[in-house]
Short mmCIF file of C-alpha atoms in Angstrom, two decimals:
data_model
loop_
_atom_site.label_atom_id
_atom_site.label_comp_id
_atom_site.label_asym_id
_atom_site.label_seq_id
_atom_site.Cartn_x
_atom_site.Cartn_y
_atom_site.Cartn_z
CA MET E 1 348.14 42.34 -96.63
CA THR E 2 346.37 40.47 -99.41
CA ARG E 3 345.16 37.00 -98.45
CA LEU E 4 344.98 33.95 -100.69
CA SER E 5 341.32 33.73 -99.68
CA GLU E 6 340.45 37.24 -100.91
CA PRO E 7 338.38 37.73 -104.07
CA PHE E 8 340.05 39.02 -107.22
CA ARG E 9 338.30 41.15 -109.82
CA LEU E 10 339.46 42.38 -113.21
CA LYS E 11 337.03 43.61 -115.84
CA GLY E 12 334.17 41.10 -115.85
CA LEU E 13 336.16 38.32 -114.18
CA GLU E 14 335.38 37.81 -110.49
CA LEU E 15 337.17 35.07 -108.57
CA ASN E 16 336.25 33.81 -105.11
CA ASN E 17 339.94 33.49 -104.18
CA ARG E 18 343.46 33.95 -105.57
CA ILE E 19 344.10 30.27 -106.34
CA VAL E 20 344.58 29.21 -109.96
CA MET E 21 344.72 25.66 -111.23
CA ALA E 22 347.63 25.76 -113.68
CA PRO E 23 346.96 24.30 -117.15
CA MET E 24 348.29 20.74 -117.37
CA CYS E 25 347.90 18.49 -120.40
CA GLN E 26 345.99 15.27 -119.72
CA TYR E 27 346.74 13.40 -122.97
CA SER E 28 343.41 11.68 -122.48
CA VAL E 29 341.43 12.20 -125.69
CA ASP E 30 341.02 8.51 -126.48
CA ALA E 31 339.09 9.20 -129.70
CA GLU E 32 341.92 11.46 -130.89
CA ASP E 33 339.32 13.95 -132.15
CA GLY E 34 340.35 16.85 -129.89
CA THR E 35 337.03 16.80 -128.00
CA PRO E 36 336.95 16.58 -124.20
CA ASN E 37 335.39 13.44 -122.77
CA GLU E 38 334.22 12.18 -119.36
CA TRP E 39 337.77 12.18 -118.02
CA HIS E 40 338.08 15.91 -118.65
CA TYR E 41 334.62 16.56 -117.23
CA VAL E 42 335.40 14.81 -113.94
CA HIS E 43 338.94 16.19 -113.79
CA TYR E 44 337.95 19.85 -114.05
CA VAL E 45 334.62 19.85 -112.25
CA SER E 46 336.18 18.10 -109.24
CA ARG E 47 338.64 20.99 -108.89
CA ALA E 48 335.69 23.39 -108.96
CA VAL E 49 334.05 21.44 -106.15
CA GLY E 50 337.46 21.55 -104.47
CA GLY E 51 337.32 25.33 -104.13
CA THR E 52 339.66 26.54 -106.89
CA GLY E 53 339.13 30.20 -107.77
CA LEU E 54 340.20 29.97 -111.43
CA ILE E 55 340.54 26.69 -113.32
CA MET E 56 342.74 27.00 -116.38
CA MET E 57 341.91 24.25 -118.84
CA GLU E 58 344.88 22.54 -120.43
CA MET E 59 346.60 23.47 -123.70
CA THR E 60 343.89 23.35 -126.36
CA ASN E 61 345.04 23.52 -129.93
CA VAL E 62 343.87 25.51 -132.92
CA GLU E 63 344.28 22.76 -135.51
CA PRO E 64 344.82 18.97 -135.53
CA ASP E 65 348.51 19.20 -136.45
CA GLY E 66 349.01 21.83 -133.77
CA ARG E 67 348.63 19.30 -130.95
CA ILE E 68 351.54 17.96 -128.91
CA SER E 69 349.98 14.54 -129.42
CA ASN E 70 346.85 13.20 -131.06
CA ARG E 71 345.42 12.65 -127.56
CA CYS E 72 345.48 16.38 -126.79
CA LEU E 73 342.52 18.75 -126.83
CA GLY E 74 341.55 20.95 -129.74
CA LEU E 75 339.06 23.67 -130.58
CA TRP E 76 339.18 23.82 -134.36
CA ASP E 77 335.56 22.83 -135.07
CA ASP E 78 332.23 24.26 -133.92
CA ALA E 79 331.09 20.69 -133.26
CA GLN E 80 333.54 20.60 -130.33
CA ILE E 81 331.89 23.51 -128.51
CA PRO E 82 329.12 21.60 -126.62
CA ALA E 83 331.56 19.31 -124.82
CA TYR E 84 333.49 22.32 -123.52
CA ALA E 85 330.29 24.17 -122.61
CA ARG E 86 329.21 21.27 -120.40
CA ILE E 87 332.45 21.44 -118.41
CA VAL E 88 332.19 25.22 -118.15
CA ARG E 89 328.60 25.18 -116.86
CA GLU E 90 329.29 22.61 -114.17
CA SER E 91 332.51 24.28 -113.02
CA GLN E 92 330.75 27.62 -112.71
CA ARG E 93 327.88 25.96 -110.87
CA TYR E 94 330.23 25.18 -107.99
CA GLY E 95 331.60 28.70 -107.73
CA ALA E 96 334.74 28.43 -109.85
CA ARG E 97 335.59 30.46 -112.88
CA ILE E 98 337.19 28.67 -115.79
CA GLY E 99 339.50 29.68 -118.60
CA ILE E 100 341.00 27.84 -121.55
CA GLN E 101 344.58 27.89 -122.80
CA ILE E 102 344.68 28.22 -126.59
CA ALA E 103 347.85 27.20 -128.37
CA HIS E 104 349.72 25.65 -131.27
CA ALA E 105 352.60 23.27 -130.54
CA GLY E 106 354.56 24.18 -133.67
CA ARG E 107 357.72 22.10 -133.87
CA LYS E 108 356.68 20.20 -130.72
CA ALA E 109 353.71 18.58 -132.49
CA THR E 110 355.06 15.06 -132.16
CA ASP E 111 352.26 13.28 -134.06
CA ALA E 112 352.14 15.67 -137.01
CA ALA E 113 353.56 14.12 -140.18
CA VAL E 114 355.55 17.31 -140.75
CA PRO E 115 355.42 19.85 -137.92
CA VAL E 116 355.75 23.55 -138.68
CA SER E 117 357.64 26.36 -137.01
CA SER E 118 359.07 29.83 -137.40
CA SER E 119 362.31 28.28 -138.70
CA PRO E 120 363.32 24.71 -139.64
CA PHE E 121 365.05 23.74 -136.39
CA PRO E 122 364.09 20.48 -134.64
CA VAL E 123 363.69 20.41 -130.86
CA GLU E 124 366.78 18.19 -130.76
CA PRO E 125 369.04 16.97 -133.56
CA THR E 126 367.98 13.36 -133.03
CA GLY E 127 364.64 11.89 -132.01
CA TRP E 128 362.56 14.84 -133.23
CA LYS E 129 361.14 15.67 -136.65
CA THR E 130 362.57 18.65 -138.49
CA PRO E 131 359.79 21.22 -138.86
CA ARG E 132 358.92 23.00 -142.07
CA GLU E 133 359.31 26.78 -142.01
CA LEU E 134 355.93 28.45 -142.43
CA THR E 135 355.51 30.79 -145.38
CA THR E 136 354.52 34.36 -144.65
CA ALA E 137 350.99 33.67 -145.90
CA GLU E 138 350.75 30.57 -143.69
CA VAL E 139 351.80 32.58 -140.64
CA ARG E 140 348.87 34.92 -141.25
CA GLU E 141 346.59 31.89 -141.59
CA LYS E 142 347.73 30.66 -138.16
CA VAL E 143 346.71 34.02 -136.69
CA GLY E 144 343.23 33.38 -138.06
CA LEU E 145 343.13 29.92 -136.49
CA PHE E 146 343.80 31.46 -133.07
CA ARG E 147 340.98 33.94 -133.68
CA ASP E 148 338.57 31.16 -134.64
CA ALA E 149 339.45 29.06 -131.59
CA ALA E 150 338.91 32.08 -129.32
CA ARG E 151 335.49 32.66 -130.88
CA ARG E 152 334.54 29.07 -130.06
CA ALA E 153 335.84 29.47 -126.51
CA VAL E 154 333.60 32.51 -126.03
CA ALA E 155 330.65 30.55 -127.43
CA ALA E 156 331.37 27.75 -124.94
CA GLY E 157 331.02 30.23 -122.06
CA PHE E 158 334.58 30.40 -120.75
CA ASP E 159 335.27 33.23 -118.32
CA THR E 160 338.71 34.03 -119.70
CA ILE E 161 341.16 32.95 -122.38
CA GLU E 162 344.88 32.31 -121.99
CA LEU E 163 347.28 32.23 -124.94
CA HIS E 164 350.23 29.88 -124.58
CA GLY E 165 353.37 31.82 -125.44
CA ALA E 166 355.70 29.84 -123.19
CA HIS E 167 357.63 26.56 -123.13
CA GLY E 168 358.73 26.52 -126.73
CA TYR E 169 355.35 26.35 -128.45
CA LEU E 170 354.55 28.29 -131.62
CA ILE E 171 354.22 31.83 -130.23
CA HIS E 172 357.44 31.26 -128.28
CA GLN E 173 359.10 29.85 -131.42
CA PHE E 174 358.43 33.17 -133.14
CA HIS E 175 359.53 35.55 -130.40
CA SER E 176 362.70 33.63 -129.52
CA PRO E 177 365.87 34.98 -131.22
CA SER E 178 367.35 31.47 -130.95
CA LEU E 179 364.45 29.76 -132.72
CA ASN E 180 363.36 32.42 -135.24
CA LYS E 181 365.84 33.12 -138.04
CA ARG E 182 363.27 34.27 -140.62
CA ALA E 183 364.00 36.86 -143.31
CA ASP E 184 360.45 38.27 -143.58
CA GLU E 185 358.55 40.71 -141.36
CA TYR E 186 358.00 37.99 -138.76
CA GLY E 187 361.76 37.69 -138.43
CA GLU E 188 362.49 41.40 -138.56
CA ASP E 189 360.06 41.84 -135.64
CA ARG E 190 360.00 38.54 -133.77
CA MET E 191 357.18 39.70 -131.51
CA ARG E 192 354.91 40.53 -134.43
CA PHE E 193 353.26 37.11 -134.60
CA GLY E 194 352.39 37.11 -130.90
CA CYS E 195 351.03 40.65 -131.12
CA GLU E 196 348.92 39.81 -134.16
CA VAL E 197 347.49 36.75 -132.38
CA ILE E 198 346.63 38.87 -129.34
CA ARG E 199 344.87 41.51 -131.42
CA ALA E 200 343.00 38.90 -133.47
CA VAL E 201 341.77 37.10 -130.36
CA ARG E 202 340.70 40.37 -128.75
CA GLU E 203 338.51 41.05 -131.80
CA VAL E 204 336.22 38.14 -130.90
CA MET E 205 336.34 38.44 -127.09
CA PRO E 206 333.83 40.47 -125.07
CA ALA E 207 335.33 43.79 -124.01
CA ASP E 208 334.99 42.87 -120.33
CA MET E 209 336.72 39.47 -120.66
CA PRO E 210 340.39 39.56 -119.58
CA LEU E 211 342.98 38.05 -121.88
CA ILE E 212 345.85 36.15 -120.23
CA LEU E 213 349.18 35.29 -121.83
CA ARG E 214 351.56 32.69 -120.46
CA PHE E 215 355.16 33.26 -121.43
CA SER E 216 358.67 32.26 -120.45
CA ALA E 217 360.41 35.22 -118.84
CA VAL E 218 363.83 33.67 -119.56
CA GLU E 219 365.12 30.81 -121.69
CA TYR E 220 367.37 28.03 -120.42
CA ILE E 221 369.23 27.02 -123.59
CA GLU E 222 372.74 28.33 -124.02
CA GLY E 223 372.50 31.72 -125.72
CA GLY E 224 368.81 32.02 -124.87
CA TYR E 225 367.21 35.31 -124.01
CA GLU E 226 367.57 36.91 -120.59
CA LEU E 227 365.08 38.67 -118.33
CA ASP E 228 365.54 42.06 -120.03
CA TYR E 229 364.23 40.58 -123.27
CA GLY E 230 361.46 38.79 -121.36
CA LEU E 231 360.36 42.11 -119.89
CA GLU E 232 360.28 43.65 -123.37
CA LEU E 233 358.06 40.75 -124.46
CA ALA E 234 355.78 41.49 -121.53
CA ARG E 235 355.54 45.19 -122.41
CA ARG E 236 354.85 44.54 -126.09
CA TYR E 237 352.21 41.95 -125.38
CA LYS E 238 350.56 44.23 -122.84
CA GLU E 239 350.40 46.99 -125.47
CA ALA E 240 348.82 44.53 -127.92
CA GLY E 241 345.97 43.80 -125.50
CA VAL E 242 346.97 41.35 -122.76
CA ASP E 243 345.40 42.01 -119.34
CA ILE E 244 347.18 39.40 -117.18
CA LEU E 245 350.60 37.78 -117.61
CA HIS E 246 351.18 34.21 -116.44
CA VAL E 247 354.92 34.12 -115.79
CA SER E 248 356.85 30.91 -116.36
CA SER E 249 360.33 30.17 -117.73
CA GLY E 250 362.26 27.86 -120.02
CA GLY E 251 360.79 24.89 -121.86
CA GLU E 252 361.98 25.99 -125.29
CA ALA E 253 364.24 23.00 -125.94
CA PRO E 254 366.59 20.57 -124.28
CA PRO E 255 369.32 20.56 -123.26
CA ASN E 256 368.80 23.25 -120.67
CA GLY E 257 372.47 23.60 -119.83
CA SER E 258 373.86 25.72 -117.03
CA ARG E 259 371.21 28.43 -117.37
CA GLN E 260 368.39 26.42 -115.80
CA PRO E 261 367.75 27.43 -112.18
CA GLY E 262 367.32 24.79 -109.54
CA ASN E 263 363.79 23.45 -109.25
CA TYR E 264 362.99 24.59 -105.75
CA PRO E 265 359.68 25.91 -104.36
CA GLY E 266 358.98 29.39 -105.66
CA TYR E 267 361.96 29.47 -108.04
CA GLN E 268 360.00 31.45 -110.67
CA VAL E 269 358.44 33.96 -108.28
CA PRO E 270 361.17 36.62 -108.78
CA TYR E 271 360.36 36.62 -112.50
CA ALA E 272 356.69 37.22 -111.73
CA ARG E 273 357.53 40.16 -109.51
CA ALA E 274 359.85 41.66 -112.13
CA VAL E 275 357.13 41.41 -114.79
CA ARG E 276 354.55 42.92 -112.46
CA GLU E 277 356.81 45.87 -111.70
CA ALA E 278 357.76 46.39 -115.35
CA THR E 279 354.23 46.30 -116.77
CA GLY E 280 351.93 47.40 -113.96
CA ILE E 281 349.36 44.73 -114.82
CA PRO E 282 348.33 41.70 -112.74
CA VAL E 283 350.47 38.59 -112.93
CA ILE E 284 350.07 34.92 -112.08
CA ALA E 285 353.04 33.28 -110.37
CA VAL E 286 353.65 29.57 -110.87
CA GLY E 287 356.30 26.96 -110.09
CA MET E 288 356.19 24.49 -107.20
CA LEU E 289 353.87 26.61 -105.04
CA ASP E 290 352.64 23.39 -103.44
CA GLU E 291 352.61 24.56 -99.83
CA PRO E 292 349.70 26.86 -98.90
CA GLU E 293 351.98 29.10 -96.86
CA LEU E 294 354.21 29.69 -99.88
CA ALA E 295 351.28 30.47 -102.16
CA GLN E 296 349.98 32.83 -99.48
CA SER E 297 353.34 34.61 -99.22
CA VAL E 298 353.38 35.20 -102.99
CA VAL E 299 350.17 37.23 -102.95
CA ALA E 300 350.74 38.75 -99.51
CA GLY E 301 354.20 39.96 -100.42
CA GLY E 302 353.07 41.61 -103.65
CA ASP E 303 354.94 39.25 -105.97
CA ALA E 304 351.77 38.39 -107.86
CA GLU E 305 348.02 38.85 -107.72
CA LEU E 306 347.32 35.15 -108.27
CA ALA E 307 349.11 31.91 -107.36
CA ALA E 308 348.93 28.95 -109.74
CA VAL E 309 349.21 25.42 -108.42
CA GLY E 310 349.91 22.53 -110.78
CA ARG E 311 351.16 19.12 -109.72
CA ALA E 312 349.91 19.46 -106.16
CA MET E 313 346.40 19.90 -107.55
CA LEU E 314 346.83 16.73 -109.61
CA ARG E 315 347.50 14.91 -106.35
CA ASN E 316 344.66 16.57 -104.48
CA PRO E 317 341.54 17.97 -106.22
CA TYR E 318 340.67 19.70 -102.93
CA TRP E 319 343.98 21.50 -102.55
CA ALA E 320 342.22 24.88 -102.47
CA VAL E 321 339.76 23.86 -99.75
CA ASP E 322 342.56 22.43 -97.62
CA ALA E 323 344.80 25.46 -98.18
CA LEU E 324 342.16 28.02 -97.27
CA ARG E 325 341.25 26.11 -94.13
CA LYS E 326 344.89 25.80 -93.11
CA ILE E 327 345.63 29.48 -93.66
CA ASP E 328 342.39 31.23 -92.75
CA GLY E 329 340.19 28.58 -91.13
CA ILE E 330 337.69 28.68 -94.00
CA ARG E 331 335.51 25.58 -94.28
CA ALA E 332 334.47 23.88 -97.51
CA GLU E 333 331.64 25.70 -99.28
CA GLN E 334 329.89 22.57 -100.54
CA PRO E 335 327.30 21.56 -97.91
CA ALA E 336 327.91 17.84 -98.38
CA TYR E 337 331.59 18.30 -97.50
CA LYS E 338 331.26 20.56 -94.46
CA ARG E 339 331.31 17.57 -92.11
CA GLY E 340 334.83 16.85 -93.33
CA TYR E 341 335.97 20.30 -92.23
CA PRO E 342 334.66 20.82 -88.69
CA ALA E 343 334.82 24.30 -87.25
CA GLY E 344 337.53 25.18 -84.79
#
């Protein structure tokens, strides 16, 4: 039986345990220049001190108008690399491994004067800007932006890269039949854009660095795609070069309607297991895995290789330390904190 405390290894990535800090936007770039600041440094390094195996840095965007908001992170300029490298070095110093989630918000770029998308459909009819449909040439340019951001991530020293293909952002906007009504090759094969991004990013990644993709296994909107289509996405993206799939759901657009499952602990775990069985590659399960026993059951039961914890880790930077002690009696690794975790 696999334990949450057991190491995980894939290619050149070696984790001390199976706990992942899920990527969560901080909206804290006060200078609005896309560069991480002291908030991000403290936020991420504290979770490394707190025993997290893999820290996944929040959605980081490939161009200024690709951000959800102007206070989101970006990696579109080489001048941004040193600030990320500082966070990476310190996180690794305390035993964690750290990845970065690279993305483009597409039609969800709320601060862009005119957001862009696969097709000109706003998130909602009112209250959201109508995006401009990208030309075929512009779609290819976006692929290049993902490649350039990945190159900068490698230069900053990240241990892995995750592409955000979930929750209605640009990759999702292309592979969704409900959101992509294009007449060109990116509409004829809706998964083409995602596959091209994967291959472009792989070109600039070391061969031994795993590539992760987060995607929504099902959509919640009425008429959205079902799990069979989600599994086809998973297989295609694996063939394109993905090594690990981070399995989420929904997020493409409100209203969610009757298709949205209840938000209960572990509600997305069955999707993770289905993807794992369909592709044969490691998966990350996520979705209200706040209780250590539940996260433990996910990896012990073979639903996923890794368990991602989000909001609970916002509440407690030391969630991993506390979870491993509760489950396996493991004390904090940092010498200064051992007194807080007495043996026995």
